[in-house]
């Protein structure tokens, strides 16, 4: 079976490894000529870590990442907790794995090259007709038995029409400062209503770094980047200092606005993530805000589900089996993201009041804390229909 994967991101690389483990002939296409460090921090939840284990990449990722045991958020004006979720407070066995995106990419890239995946680099995929790819230079590749669209949110191959979300975020990576008292095993956030959100995620020591780092983020309306940039860094740092003094040691390391990358988000889901000869995974199949930290995990779970479907079915039946296996897990987390995001990123006046005065107190009443732990771990529902073979 000859399979083409368009996109050497997290989902595409993981799928390439899993398919090669099964002896498939895999060609991986990407527009970059050589891999380079890009992106900021992310969290791989326990279900995603299980997929990395199946890929043989988990130990390499753990060596550079950082265990996160808790997510804690405060309201800026009064200091009250408004978010407090533990991964596994009772037993401490489940943790989020926070790391630089490049550390995850490097581990999967190493695994794909060692597995013998054929690499077609400097090859930008612009279209697919049945099982043949069209590249930006006008040439074609194929035909293949199957084309996998792993090109992410900007994929030209997906028929999805996603809805732009009103808020995005500025991200940057900085050194973990010696003078901070923030714990290295917690994601910390501060909010003012829902229109201001800033946070610090400890991401370990990425490849090439000589000390631990943090990913910092600042919520921003998707159309406000030019205004933020024009106002100057000092105004931004002063505002951040007022909201959260502990953030100052991190934001002081931002001396050039180009250090901050604007990420814009959208929401959408393909009802049927496949068609004749092509199947979509990751952000090409479903997109949401990063509020629940599930984007990378969803891509990894998609890769695993598709690989296992191809192991047990011919292609004609494997694609529907993949879609059915992931349907309810994806839809549930998409719905949760749609519901939670406006409480933390919006111009609403009453949603943050509801969040602080009603939802947070309820979240502290058993068994709700345990349910929220399953939510962030990715185990609120089985990751696959008919049971989870990763367990």
PDB file of C-alpha atoms in Angstrom, residues 80-337:
ATOM      1  CA  UNK A  80      -9.532  35.023  43.835  1.00  0.00           C
ATOM      2  CA  UNK A  81      -9.149  31.608  42.236  1.00  0.00           C
ATOM      3  CA  UNK A  82     -11.404  31.146  39.231  1.00  0.00           C
ATOM      4  CA  UNK A  83      -9.740  28.032  37.771  1.00  0.00           C
ATOM      5  CA  UNK A  84      -8.185  25.150  39.681  1.00  0.00           C
ATOM      6  CA  UNK A  85      -7.845  21.815  37.898  1.00  0.00           C
ATOM      7  CA  UNK A  86      -5.457  19.010  38.856  1.00  0.00           C
ATOM      8  CA  UNK A  87      -4.437  16.242  36.511  1.00  0.00           C
ATOM      9  CA  UNK A  88      -4.320  13.597  39.238  1.00  0.00           C
ATOM     10  CA  UNK A  89      -4.287  15.130  42.708  1.00  0.00           C
ATOM     11  CA  UNK A  90      -5.010  11.874  44.555  1.00  0.00           C
ATOM     12  CA  UNK A  91      -2.392   9.637  42.948  1.00  0.00           C
ATOM     13  CA  UNK A  92      -0.066  11.922  40.987  1.00  0.00           C
ATOM     14  CA  UNK A  93       0.347   9.369  38.199  1.00  0.00           C
ATOM     15  CA  UNK A  94      -1.178  11.385  35.348  1.00  0.00           C
ATOM     16  CA  UNK A  95       0.469  14.651  34.313  1.00  0.00           C
ATOM     17  CA  UNK A  96       0.447  16.975  31.365  1.00  0.00           C
ATOM     18  CA  UNK A  97       3.722  17.085  29.461  1.00  0.00           C
ATOM     19  CA  UNK A  98       4.556  20.708  28.661  1.00  0.00           C
ATOM     20  CA  UNK A  99       7.235  21.331  26.059  1.00  0.00           C
ATOM     21  CA  UNK A 100       8.362  23.490  23.179  1.00  0.00           C
ATOM     22  CA  UNK A 101       6.682  22.470  19.938  1.00  0.00           C
ATOM     23  CA  UNK A 102      10.103  21.980  18.379  1.00  0.00           C
ATOM     24  CA  UNK A 103      11.000  19.352  20.990  1.00  0.00           C
ATOM     25  CA  UNK A 104       7.951  17.334  19.985  1.00  0.00           C
ATOM     26  CA  UNK A 105       8.624  17.881  16.289  1.00  0.00           C
ATOM     27  CA  UNK A 106      12.246  16.776  16.656  1.00  0.00           C
ATOM     28  CA  UNK A 107      11.346  13.548  18.447  1.00  0.00           C
ATOM     29  CA  UNK A 108       8.768  12.633  15.789  1.00  0.00           C
ATOM     30  CA  UNK A 109      11.051  13.736  12.951  1.00  0.00           C
ATOM     31  CA  UNK A 110      13.818  11.489  14.288  1.00  0.00           C
ATOM     32  CA  UNK A 111      11.353   8.623  14.541  1.00  0.00           C
ATOM     33  CA  UNK A 112      10.086   9.116  10.992  1.00  0.00           C
ATOM     34  CA  UNK A 113      13.555   9.260   9.446  1.00  0.00           C
ATOM     35  CA  UNK A 114      14.707   6.224  11.431  1.00  0.00           C
ATOM     36  CA  UNK A 115      11.581   4.317  10.342  1.00  0.00           C
ATOM     37  CA  UNK A 116      12.484   4.847   6.685  1.00  0.00           C
ATOM     38  CA  UNK A 117       9.750   7.273   5.663  1.00  0.00           C
ATOM     39  CA  UNK A 118      10.384   8.704   2.183  1.00  0.00           C
ATOM     40  CA  UNK A 119      10.732  12.482   2.506  1.00  0.00           C
ATOM     41  CA  UNK A 120       9.647  14.865  -0.242  1.00  0.00           C
ATOM     42  CA  UNK A 121      10.788  18.242   1.067  1.00  0.00           C
ATOM     43  CA  UNK A 122      10.474  21.617  -0.625  1.00  0.00           C
ATOM     44  CA  UNK A 123       7.243  20.215  -2.071  1.00  0.00           C
ATOM     45  CA  UNK A 124       4.234  22.418  -1.345  1.00  0.00           C
ATOM     46  CA  UNK A 125       0.982  20.547  -1.890  1.00  0.00           C
ATOM     47  CA  UNK A 126      -1.717  22.764  -3.375  1.00  0.00           C
ATOM     48  CA  UNK A 127      -4.404  20.310  -4.484  1.00  0.00           C
ATOM     49  CA  UNK A 128      -5.373  16.668  -4.630  1.00  0.00           C
ATOM     50  CA  UNK A 129      -7.371  14.938  -7.335  1.00  0.00           C
ATOM     51  CA  UNK A 130      -8.450  11.492  -6.233  1.00  0.00           C
ATOM     52  CA  UNK A 131      -5.088  10.022  -5.176  1.00  0.00           C
ATOM     53  CA  UNK A 132      -2.714  12.330  -7.085  1.00  0.00           C
ATOM     54  CA  UNK A 133      -1.138  15.421  -5.522  1.00  0.00           C
ATOM     55  CA  UNK A 134      -0.493  18.695  -7.308  1.00  0.00           C
ATOM     56  CA  UNK A 135       2.503  20.725  -6.139  1.00  0.00           C
ATOM     57  CA  UNK A 136       3.078  24.483  -6.244  1.00  0.00           C
ATOM     58  CA  UNK A 137       5.494  24.200  -9.172  1.00  0.00           C
ATOM     59  CA  UNK A 138       2.778  22.589 -11.276  1.00  0.00           C
ATOM     60  CA  UNK A 139       4.167  19.072 -11.065  1.00  0.00           C
ATOM     61  CA  UNK A 140       2.204  16.100  -9.775  1.00  0.00           C
ATOM     62  CA  UNK A 141       2.998  13.163  -7.504  1.00  0.00           C
ATOM     63  CA  UNK A 142       1.227   9.838  -7.497  1.00  0.00           C
ATOM     64  CA  UNK A 143      -1.034   8.137  -7.897  1.00  0.00           C
ATOM     65  CA  UNK A 144      -1.111   6.680  -4.393  1.00  0.00           C
ATOM     66  CA  UNK A 145      -3.477   4.231  -2.783  1.00  0.00           C
ATOM     67  CA  UNK A 146      -4.391   6.894  -0.217  1.00  0.00           C
ATOM     68  CA  UNK A 147      -3.705  10.588   0.388  1.00  0.00           C
ATOM     69  CA  UNK A 148      -3.689  11.873   3.975  1.00  0.00           C
ATOM     70  CA  UNK A 149      -4.298  15.579   4.534  1.00  0.00           C
ATOM     71  CA  UNK A 150      -2.248  16.600   7.585  1.00  0.00           C
ATOM     72  CA  UNK A 151      -1.632  20.169   6.397  1.00  0.00           C
ATOM     73  CA  UNK A 152      -3.263  21.805   9.394  1.00  0.00           C
ATOM     74  CA  UNK A 153      -5.571  24.780   9.701  1.00  0.00           C
ATOM     75  CA  UNK A 154      -4.510  26.339   6.393  1.00  0.00           C
ATOM     76  CA  UNK A 155      -4.840  23.152   4.360  1.00  0.00           C
ATOM     77  CA  UNK A 156      -5.919  23.736   0.737  1.00  0.00           C
ATOM     78  CA  UNK A 157      -7.196  20.150   0.637  1.00  0.00           C
ATOM     79  CA  UNK A 158      -9.891  20.302   3.302  1.00  0.00           C
ATOM     80  CA  UNK A 159     -13.488  21.284   2.461  1.00  0.00           C
ATOM     81  CA  UNK A 160     -13.978  22.632   5.990  1.00  0.00           C
ATOM     82  CA  UNK A 161     -15.405  26.127   6.385  1.00  0.00           C
ATOM     83  CA  UNK A 162     -14.341  27.125   9.878  1.00  0.00           C
ATOM     84  CA  UNK A 163     -15.649  30.098  11.862  1.00  0.00           C
ATOM     85  CA  UNK A 164     -13.004  32.612  12.956  1.00  0.00           C
ATOM     86  CA  UNK A 165     -12.946  33.141  16.728  1.00  0.00           C
ATOM     87  CA  UNK A 166     -12.869  36.787  17.883  1.00  0.00           C
ATOM     88  CA  UNK A 167      -9.856  36.334  20.138  1.00  0.00           C
ATOM     89  CA  UNK A 168      -6.403  34.897  19.604  1.00  0.00           C
ATOM     90  CA  UNK A 169      -3.206  35.175  21.619  1.00  0.00           C
ATOM     91  CA  UNK A 170       0.346  36.448  21.478  1.00  0.00           C
ATOM     92  CA  UNK A 171       2.920  33.772  22.321  1.00  0.00           C
ATOM     93  CA  UNK A 172       6.634  33.831  23.090  1.00  0.00           C
ATOM     94  CA  UNK A 173       9.311  31.637  24.652  1.00  0.00           C
ATOM     95  CA  UNK A 174      11.519  33.121  27.369  1.00  0.00           C
ATOM     96  CA  UNK A 175      13.990  31.831  29.946  1.00  0.00           C
ATOM     97  CA  UNK A 176      12.596  30.767  33.288  1.00  0.00           C
ATOM     98  CA  UNK A 177      13.713  33.654  35.540  1.00  0.00           C
ATOM     99  CA  UNK A 178      15.689  32.970  38.709  1.00  0.00           C
ATOM    100  CA  UNK A 179      13.742  35.616  40.623  1.00  0.00           C
ATOM    101  CA  UNK A 180      10.260  34.158  40.150  1.00  0.00           C
ATOM    102  CA  UNK A 181       8.412  32.269  42.865  1.00  0.00           C
ATOM    103  CA  UNK A 182       6.011  30.608  40.424  1.00  0.00           C
ATOM    104  CA  UNK A 183       6.101  26.793  40.630  1.00  0.00           C
ATOM    105  CA  UNK A 184       7.597  24.887  37.718  1.00  0.00           C
ATOM    106  CA  UNK A 185       4.874  22.245  37.644  1.00  0.00           C
ATOM    107  CA  UNK A 186       1.804  24.419  37.183  1.00  0.00           C
ATOM    108  CA  UNK A 187       0.230  26.321  34.304  1.00  0.00           C
ATOM    109  CA  UNK A 188      -0.623  29.717  35.806  1.00  0.00           C
ATOM    110  CA  UNK A 189      -3.086  32.200  34.350  1.00  0.00           C
ATOM    111  CA  UNK A 190      -4.558  35.562  35.362  1.00  0.00           C
ATOM    112  CA  UNK A 191      -7.739  37.142  34.005  1.00  0.00           C
ATOM    113  CA  UNK A 192      -9.513  40.456  34.091  1.00  0.00           C
ATOM    114  CA  UNK A 193     -13.075  39.616  33.162  1.00  0.00           C
ATOM    115  CA  UNK A 194     -12.793  37.731  29.863  1.00  0.00           C
ATOM    116  CA  UNK A 195     -11.085  40.412  27.797  1.00  0.00           C
ATOM    117  CA  UNK A 196      -7.639  40.031  29.408  1.00  0.00           C
ATOM    118  CA  UNK A 197      -5.883  36.730  29.901  1.00  0.00           C
ATOM    119  CA  UNK A 198      -2.180  36.172  30.433  1.00  0.00           C
ATOM    120  CA  UNK A 199      -0.345  33.034  31.383  1.00  0.00           C
ATOM    121  CA  UNK A 200       2.914  31.237  32.027  1.00  0.00           C
ATOM    122  CA  UNK A 201       3.573  27.632  31.009  1.00  0.00           C
ATOM    123  CA  UNK A 202       6.868  26.019  32.139  1.00  0.00           C
ATOM    124  CA  UNK A 203       8.082  23.961  29.154  1.00  0.00           C
ATOM    125  CA  UNK A 204      11.345  22.402  30.342  1.00  0.00           C
ATOM    126  CA  UNK A 205      14.623  22.782  28.468  1.00  0.00           C
ATOM    127  CA  UNK A 206      14.056  22.573  24.698  1.00  0.00           C
ATOM    128  CA  UNK A 207      16.704  21.230  22.281  1.00  0.00           C
ATOM    129  CA  UNK A 208      19.473  23.815  21.912  1.00  0.00           C
ATOM    130  CA  UNK A 209      18.577  25.704  25.100  1.00  0.00           C
ATOM    131  CA  UNK A 210      20.891  25.779  28.099  1.00  0.00           C
ATOM    132  CA  UNK A 211      18.300  26.497  30.786  1.00  0.00           C
ATOM    133  CA  UNK A 212      14.592  25.900  31.481  1.00  0.00           C
ATOM    134  CA  UNK A 213      12.128  28.027  29.566  1.00  0.00           C
ATOM    135  CA  UNK A 214       8.550  29.206  29.763  1.00  0.00           C
ATOM    136  CA  UNK A 215       5.945  29.870  27.120  1.00  0.00           C
ATOM    137  CA  UNK A 216       4.090  33.088  27.898  1.00  0.00           C
ATOM    138  CA  UNK A 217       0.831  34.165  26.320  1.00  0.00           C
ATOM    139  CA  UNK A 218      -1.355  37.258  26.191  1.00  0.00           C
ATOM    140  CA  UNK A 219      -4.940  37.169  24.945  1.00  0.00           C
ATOM    141  CA  UNK A 220      -5.716  39.628  22.160  1.00  0.00           C
ATOM    142  CA  UNK A 221      -8.631  40.270  19.778  1.00  0.00           C
ATOM    143  CA  UNK A 222      -7.734  38.788  16.392  1.00  0.00           C
ATOM    144  CA  UNK A 223      -7.824  42.204  14.676  1.00  0.00           C
ATOM    145  CA  UNK A 224      -5.891  44.089  17.387  1.00  0.00           C
ATOM    146  CA  UNK A 225      -2.327  43.016  16.630  1.00  0.00           C
ATOM    147  CA  UNK A 226      -1.331  46.158  14.724  1.00  0.00           C
ATOM    148  CA  UNK A 227      -2.765  48.332  17.504  1.00  0.00           C
ATOM    149  CA  UNK A 228      -0.835  46.361  20.136  1.00  0.00           C
ATOM    150  CA  UNK A 229       2.365  46.663  18.146  1.00  0.00           C
ATOM    151  CA  UNK A 230       1.901  50.374  17.535  1.00  0.00           C
ATOM    152  CA  UNK A 231       1.340  51.126  21.231  1.00  0.00           C
ATOM    153  CA  UNK A 232       4.839  49.913  22.110  1.00  0.00           C
ATOM    154  CA  UNK A 233       6.200  47.235  24.409  1.00  0.00           C
ATOM    155  CA  UNK A 234       6.523  49.439  27.469  1.00  0.00           C
ATOM    156  CA  UNK A 235       2.792  50.154  27.514  1.00  0.00           C
ATOM    157  CA  UNK A 236       2.076  46.437  27.213  1.00  0.00           C
ATOM    158  CA  UNK A 237       4.539  45.494  29.961  1.00  0.00           C
ATOM    159  CA  UNK A 238       3.059  48.152  32.262  1.00  0.00           C
ATOM    160  CA  UNK A 239      -0.443  46.817  31.686  1.00  0.00           C
ATOM    161  CA  UNK A 240       0.706  43.253  32.308  1.00  0.00           C
ATOM    162  CA  UNK A 241       2.543  44.325  35.466  1.00  0.00           C
ATOM    163  CA  UNK A 242      -0.644  45.906  36.790  1.00  0.00           C
ATOM    164  CA  UNK A 243      -2.688  42.791  36.080  1.00  0.00           C
ATOM    165  CA  UNK A 244      -0.152  40.295  37.410  1.00  0.00           C
ATOM    166  CA  UNK A 245       3.122  41.460  39.039  1.00  0.00           C
ATOM    167  CA  UNK A 246       4.575  37.930  38.818  1.00  0.00           C
ATOM    168  CA  UNK A 247       4.406  38.199  35.021  1.00  0.00           C
ATOM    169  CA  UNK A 248       6.929  41.047  34.986  1.00  0.00           C
ATOM    170  CA  UNK A 249      10.035  38.844  35.238  1.00  0.00           C
ATOM    171  CA  UNK A 250       8.881  37.026  32.108  1.00  0.00           C
ATOM    172  CA  UNK A 251       7.627  39.955  30.020  1.00  0.00           C
ATOM    173  CA  UNK A 252      10.807  41.955  30.764  1.00  0.00           C
ATOM    174  CA  UNK A 253      12.643  39.548  28.443  1.00  0.00           C
ATOM    175  CA  UNK A 254      10.545  40.720  25.479  1.00  0.00           C
ATOM    176  CA  UNK A 255      12.598  43.527  23.941  1.00  0.00           C
ATOM    177  CA  UNK A 256      11.338  43.280  20.377  1.00  0.00           C
ATOM    178  CA  UNK A 257       7.687  42.857  19.302  1.00  0.00           C
ATOM    179  CA  UNK A 258       8.848  40.259  16.781  1.00  0.00           C
ATOM    180  CA  UNK A 259       9.522  37.938  19.735  1.00  0.00           C
ATOM    181  CA  UNK A 260       5.746  37.674  20.150  1.00  0.00           C
ATOM    182  CA  UNK A 261       3.838  35.610  17.590  1.00  0.00           C
ATOM    183  CA  UNK A 262       0.149  36.221  17.002  1.00  0.00           C
ATOM    184  CA  UNK A 263      -1.916  33.041  16.892  1.00  0.00           C
ATOM    185  CA  UNK A 264      -5.458  33.286  15.540  1.00  0.00           C
ATOM    186  CA  UNK A 265      -8.000  30.550  16.096  1.00  0.00           C
ATOM    187  CA  UNK A 266     -11.051  29.151  14.365  1.00  0.00           C
ATOM    188  CA  UNK A 267     -13.726  26.590  15.136  1.00  0.00           C
ATOM    189  CA  UNK A 268     -14.983  23.933  12.781  1.00  0.00           C
ATOM    190  CA  UNK A 269     -15.414  20.187  12.298  1.00  0.00           C
ATOM    191  CA  UNK A 270     -15.766  18.043   9.201  1.00  0.00           C
ATOM    192  CA  UNK A 271     -18.827  15.836   9.600  1.00  0.00           C
ATOM    193  CA  UNK A 272     -17.140  13.260   7.370  1.00  0.00           C
ATOM    194  CA  UNK A 273     -13.319  13.541   7.497  1.00  0.00           C
ATOM    195  CA  UNK A 274     -12.724  11.513   4.333  1.00  0.00           C
ATOM    196  CA  UNK A 275     -13.732  11.209   0.672  1.00  0.00           C
ATOM    197  CA  UNK A 276     -12.671   9.065  -2.265  1.00  0.00           C
ATOM    198  CA  UNK A 277      -8.974   8.381  -1.784  1.00  0.00           C
ATOM    199  CA  UNK A 278      -8.336  11.167   0.757  1.00  0.00           C
ATOM    200  CA  UNK A 279      -8.649  11.426   4.540  1.00  0.00           C
ATOM    201  CA  UNK A 280      -8.161  14.436   6.827  1.00  0.00           C
ATOM    202  CA  UNK A 281      -6.547  14.417  10.280  1.00  0.00           C
ATOM    203  CA  UNK A 282      -5.692  17.020  12.921  1.00  0.00           C
ATOM    204  CA  UNK A 283      -6.557  20.665  12.267  1.00  0.00           C
ATOM    205  CA  UNK A 284      -7.504  19.802   8.683  1.00  0.00           C
ATOM    206  CA  UNK A 285     -10.397  17.776  10.149  1.00  0.00           C
ATOM    207  CA  UNK A 286     -11.311  19.796  13.247  1.00  0.00           C
ATOM    208  CA  UNK A 287     -10.234  23.138  14.716  1.00  0.00           C
ATOM    209  CA  UNK A 288     -10.895  24.810  18.049  1.00  0.00           C
ATOM    210  CA  UNK A 289      -9.375  27.287  20.458  1.00  0.00           C
ATOM    211  CA  UNK A 290      -6.528  25.929  22.631  1.00  0.00           C
ATOM    212  CA  UNK A 291      -8.461  26.471  25.876  1.00  0.00           C
ATOM    213  CA  UNK A 292      -8.557  22.759  26.703  1.00  0.00           C
ATOM    214  CA  UNK A 293      -5.028  22.092  25.435  1.00  0.00           C
ATOM    215  CA  UNK A 294      -6.228  19.310  23.151  1.00  0.00           C
ATOM    216  CA  UNK A 295      -5.090  20.364  19.660  1.00  0.00           C
ATOM    217  CA  UNK A 296      -1.875  18.331  19.495  1.00  0.00           C
ATOM    218  CA  UNK A 297      -3.520  15.429  21.311  1.00  0.00           C
ATOM    219  CA  UNK A 298      -6.358  15.300  18.797  1.00  0.00           C
ATOM    220  CA  UNK A 299      -3.865  15.126  15.942  1.00  0.00           C
ATOM    221  CA  UNK A 300      -1.982  12.285  17.654  1.00  0.00           C
ATOM    222  CA  UNK A 301      -5.205  10.385  18.374  1.00  0.00           C
ATOM    223  CA  UNK A 302      -6.361  10.832  14.773  1.00  0.00           C
ATOM    224  CA  UNK A 303      -3.055   9.422  13.538  1.00  0.00           C
ATOM    225  CA  UNK A 304      -3.332   6.406  15.817  1.00  0.00           C
ATOM    226  CA  UNK A 305      -6.970   5.724  14.914  1.00  0.00           C
ATOM    227  CA  UNK A 306      -6.279   5.936  11.171  1.00  0.00           C
ATOM    228  CA  UNK A 307      -3.218   3.692  11.390  1.00  0.00           C
ATOM    229  CA  UNK A 308      -5.156   1.051  13.318  1.00  0.00           C
ATOM    230  CA  UNK A 309      -8.114   1.260  10.927  1.00  0.00           C
ATOM    231  CA  UNK A 310      -5.768   0.595   8.005  1.00  0.00           C
ATOM    232  CA  UNK A 311      -4.299  -2.344   9.927  1.00  0.00           C
ATOM    233  CA  UNK A 312      -7.674  -4.038  10.228  1.00  0.00           C
ATOM    234  CA  UNK A 313      -9.661  -2.991   7.136  1.00  0.00           C
ATOM    235  CA  UNK A 314      -9.202  -2.476   3.411  1.00  0.00           C
ATOM    236  CA  UNK A 315      -9.096   1.217   2.491  1.00  0.00           C
ATOM    237  CA  UNK A 316     -12.749   1.390   1.465  1.00  0.00           C
ATOM    238  CA  UNK A 317     -13.806   0.320   4.955  1.00  0.00           C
ATOM    239  CA  UNK A 318     -10.853   1.778   6.868  1.00  0.00           C
ATOM    240  CA  UNK A 319     -11.800   5.401   6.257  1.00  0.00           C
ATOM    241  CA  UNK A 320     -15.372   5.073   7.617  1.00  0.00           C
ATOM    242  CA  UNK A 321     -13.955   3.046  10.521  1.00  0.00           C
ATOM    243  CA  UNK A 322     -11.511   5.866  11.298  1.00  0.00           C
ATOM    244  CA  UNK A 323     -14.300   8.468  11.144  1.00  0.00           C
ATOM    245  CA  UNK A 324     -16.544   6.416  13.422  1.00  0.00           C
ATOM    246  CA  UNK A 325     -13.736   5.706  15.887  1.00  0.00           C
ATOM    247  CA  UNK A 326     -13.013   9.385  16.492  1.00  0.00           C
ATOM    248  CA  UNK A 327     -16.467  10.921  16.019  1.00  0.00           C
ATOM    249  CA  UNK A 328     -17.795  11.269  19.560  1.00  0.00           C
ATOM    250  CA  UNK A 329     -14.499  12.095  21.225  1.00  0.00           C
ATOM    251  CA  UNK A 330     -13.853  14.879  18.718  1.00  0.00           C
ATOM    252  CA  UNK A 331     -17.395  16.256  18.855  1.00  0.00           C
ATOM    253  CA  UNK A 332     -17.455  16.273  22.654  1.00  0.00           C
ATOM    254  CA  UNK A 333     -14.213  18.188  22.972  1.00  0.00           C
ATOM    255  CA  UNK A 334     -15.217  20.566  20.199  1.00  0.00           C
ATOM    256  CA  UNK A 335     -18.440  21.310  22.067  1.00  0.00           C
ATOM    257  CA  UNK A 336     -16.573  21.801  25.354  1.00  0.00           C
ATOM    258  CA  UNK A 337     -14.132  24.181  23.686  1.00  0.00           C
TER     259      UNK A 337
END
